[in-house]
XYZ file of C-alpha atoms in Angstrom:
233
model
C 31.724 -68.143 -11.590
C 30.435 -64.842 -10.171
C 32.246 -62.708 -7.609
C 30.947 -63.463 -4.113
C 29.817 -60.900 -1.555
C 28.666 -61.796 1.947
C 26.831 -59.090 3.859
C 27.104 -59.277 7.641
C 25.919 -57.065 10.466
C 23.766 -56.924 13.602
C 19.951 -57.102 13.417
C 18.575 -53.847 11.998
C 21.759 -52.858 10.158
C 20.033 -53.138 6.771
C 21.483 -56.367 5.371
C 18.366 -57.512 3.511
C 17.376 -53.994 2.442
C 20.803 -53.267 0.982
C 20.894 -56.659 -0.753
C 17.526 -55.927 -2.371
C 18.622 -52.442 -3.423
C 21.859 -53.717 -4.948
C 19.843 -56.223 -7.001
C 18.168 -53.288 -8.751
C 21.514 -51.969 -10.001
C 22.076 -52.508 -13.715
C 24.858 -51.848 -16.184
C 23.750 -51.484 -19.807
C 20.326 -52.819 -18.743
C 21.905 -56.018 -17.402
C 21.358 -57.178 -13.828
C 24.729 -57.405 -12.062
C 23.862 -58.262 -8.451
C 21.890 -61.337 -7.395
C 20.643 -61.856 -3.839
C 20.767 -65.484 -2.679
C 17.528 -65.091 -0.669
C 15.529 -63.575 -3.522
C 12.867 -66.022 -4.706
C 12.947 -64.661 -8.277
C 16.529 -65.887 -8.653
C 15.380 -69.500 -8.545
C 14.176 -69.007 -12.131
C 17.812 -68.414 -13.184
C 18.596 -72.033 -12.290
C 15.855 -73.675 -14.342
C 18.267 -74.794 -17.099
C 20.476 -76.878 -14.818
C 20.167 -80.622 -15.273
C 18.635 -82.904 -12.670
C 22.063 -84.496 -12.172
C 23.750 -81.159 -11.425
C 20.989 -80.142 -9.036
C 21.316 -83.461 -7.224
C 25.087 -83.019 -6.868
C 24.534 -79.551 -5.448
C 22.046 -80.857 -2.881
C 24.495 -83.558 -1.797
C 27.258 -80.964 -1.481
C 25.055 -78.745 0.687
C 24.052 -81.653 2.930
C 27.750 -82.468 3.376
C 28.465 -78.835 4.335
C 25.612 -78.831 6.865
C 26.603 -82.121 8.444
C 30.262 -81.070 8.641
C 29.322 -77.703 10.148
C 27.240 -79.178 12.979
C 29.672 -82.025 13.654
C 32.507 -79.539 14.097
C 30.527 -76.871 15.963
C 28.173 -79.208 17.836
C 28.596 -77.397 21.186
C 26.305 -74.601 20.026
C 23.410 -77.060 20.081
C 23.660 -77.108 23.873
C 24.027 -73.382 24.518
C 21.460 -71.877 26.854
C 19.633 -69.258 24.777
C 17.634 -66.307 26.092
C 14.594 -67.267 23.995
C 12.368 -70.158 25.004
C 11.115 -71.435 21.648
C 13.056 -74.006 19.644
C 14.465 -72.705 16.367
C 16.983 -75.413 15.500
C 15.011 -77.148 12.726
C 13.783 -73.853 11.318
C 17.395 -72.598 11.247
C 18.525 -75.783 9.499
C 15.863 -75.359 6.795
C 16.821 -71.709 6.209
C 20.508 -72.648 6.184
C 19.870 -75.467 3.683
C 17.681 -73.421 1.331
C 20.123 -70.527 1.288
C 23.128 -72.744 0.602
C 21.229 -74.454 -2.216
C 20.434 -71.074 -3.749
C 24.056 -69.962 -3.443
C 25.437 -73.117 -5.075
C 22.883 -73.011 -7.891
C 23.622 -69.376 -8.649
C 27.358 -70.070 -8.649
C 26.730 -72.475 -11.522
C 24.650 -70.089 -13.595
C 25.946 -66.542 -13.072
C 28.743 -65.042 -15.168
C 32.223 -63.911 -14.120
C 31.370 -60.202 -14.176
C 28.278 -60.627 -12.005
C 28.025 -60.567 -8.206
C 26.325 -63.079 -5.942
C 25.233 -61.593 -2.621
C 24.980 -64.245 0.088
C 22.641 -62.960 2.783
C 22.295 -64.624 5.156
C 25.596 -66.328 4.419
C 27.826 -68.792 6.204
C 29.430 -66.180 8.453
C 26.066 -65.061 9.850
C 24.960 -68.671 10.317
C 28.202 -69.242 12.214
C 27.819 -66.172 14.438
C 24.116 -65.708 15.123
C 23.741 -68.398 17.822
C 26.132 -66.327 19.933
C 23.836 -63.293 19.739
C 21.365 -65.031 22.058
C 23.660 -66.613 24.641
C 26.310 -65.646 27.175
C 28.772 -67.977 25.469
C 31.818 -66.401 23.835
C 33.044 -67.529 20.446
C 36.586 -68.920 20.641
C 39.538 -68.035 18.458
C 40.002 -71.734 17.720
C 36.467 -72.049 16.332
C 36.940 -68.909 14.248
C 40.137 -70.269 12.727
C 38.476 -73.600 11.915
C 35.488 -71.830 10.354
C 37.665 -69.511 8.262
C 39.818 -72.398 7.044
C 37.055 -74.795 6.024
C 33.902 -72.714 5.443
C 34.807 -69.111 4.604
C 34.559 -68.727 0.828
C 33.790 -65.253 -0.436
C 35.626 -62.505 -2.320
C 34.167 -59.620 -0.336
C 32.676 -59.235 3.133
C 30.540 -56.143 3.632
C 30.127 -55.341 7.313
C 27.151 -53.051 7.942
C 26.762 -51.320 11.286
C 25.467 -48.202 13.042
C 24.814 -47.218 16.664
C 22.652 -49.511 18.808
C 19.894 -46.898 19.340
C 19.321 -46.640 15.594
C 19.366 -50.446 15.274
C 16.636 -50.624 17.930
C 14.524 -48.007 16.165
C 14.835 -49.725 12.790
C 13.765 -53.070 14.242
C 10.656 -51.461 15.753
C 9.691 -49.980 12.379
C 10.561 -53.007 10.243
C 7.571 -54.059 8.126
C 8.200 -57.798 8.518
C 8.583 -57.419 12.267
C 11.372 -58.486 14.559
C 13.646 -61.431 13.728
C 11.927 -64.677 14.771
C 14.223 -65.292 17.724
C 13.548 -61.815 19.116
C 9.771 -61.853 18.983
C 9.189 -63.130 22.517
C 11.952 -61.063 24.106
C 11.479 -58.042 26.353
C 12.711 -54.592 25.345
C 15.766 -54.967 27.588
C 16.544 -58.421 26.178
C 16.323 -57.080 22.623
C 18.715 -54.233 23.475
C 21.157 -56.656 25.095
C 20.943 -58.961 22.061
C 21.750 -56.087 19.711
C 24.744 -55.069 21.833
C 25.916 -58.691 22.010
C 25.576 -59.111 18.222
C 27.775 -56.050 17.631
C 30.421 -57.420 19.996
C 30.280 -60.928 18.487
C 30.805 -59.618 14.950
C 33.605 -57.265 16.008
C 35.264 -60.117 17.893
C 35.030 -62.347 14.834
C 36.576 -59.689 12.605
C 39.403 -58.938 15.055
C 40.301 -62.629 15.460
C 40.067 -63.418 11.736
C 43.525 -62.076 11.021
C 44.087 -64.227 7.938
C 41.115 -63.154 5.837
C 41.166 -64.469 2.294
C 38.419 -61.939 1.575
C 38.325 -58.177 1.285
C 36.635 -56.602 4.310
C 34.470 -53.551 3.549
C 33.095 -51.689 6.573
C 30.068 -49.482 5.930
C 28.314 -47.173 8.404
C 24.589 -47.400 7.606
C 23.561 -44.346 9.648
C 22.796 -42.536 6.387
C 19.749 -43.427 4.280
C 19.782 -46.519 2.099
C 20.547 -44.689 -1.175
C 23.736 -43.183 0.266
C 24.755 -46.551 1.705
C 24.131 -48.196 -1.669
C 26.266 -45.598 -3.484
C 29.107 -46.135 -0.985
C 29.089 -49.877 -1.624
C 28.880 -49.525 -5.420
C 31.756 -47.050 -5.404
C 34.009 -49.414 -3.404
C 33.013 -52.538 -5.359
C 33.630 -50.834 -8.700
C 37.267 -50.199 -7.732
C 37.921 -53.917 -7.388
């Protein structure tokens, strides 16, 4: 089974960009990093049997059902956006978990599977758009039953730079931000930073290595920082 990396961070911190850049890294012409959201990685799973794929789908459905049964209160949070994103979020959650489980079955021990977005971000992101505060009890339950990664890479930089990056992002703002005002976007970014920091501070019993990376520098420097730290593992 590959080593697992989950990349977390507020909107605009470079999670997807870094994941894509890491995928390009090779050792002796062999791809080492695989991004769970990359469509090309679905080809890696083509040799799995129908039975194995079915078992994986059932496992993912069980994870999803368990997650929303335990953390059902989030379904009733008052969000700052008006559109409904629940079913879209479920589909993204499901597809990403399927990709992660399939790649776990096919990648080798010396390779790395980057989960982005991963379970931590799915757990936290509802709190970015509400005044609700995540509880220590919920964090402990999540860490005990759902947290499963070798490394957590926390990307962050100052909120002004996050705002600027989101404005310039080719694929546009995150879906939930697209109908928000400038002030609401800024508040959401600030809230996301606080939610992630709160999660990290209350997750005192991490089974995973936490790697904090300032992404103020350009993406090549950030990539080299991550590769340098990962290689020491």
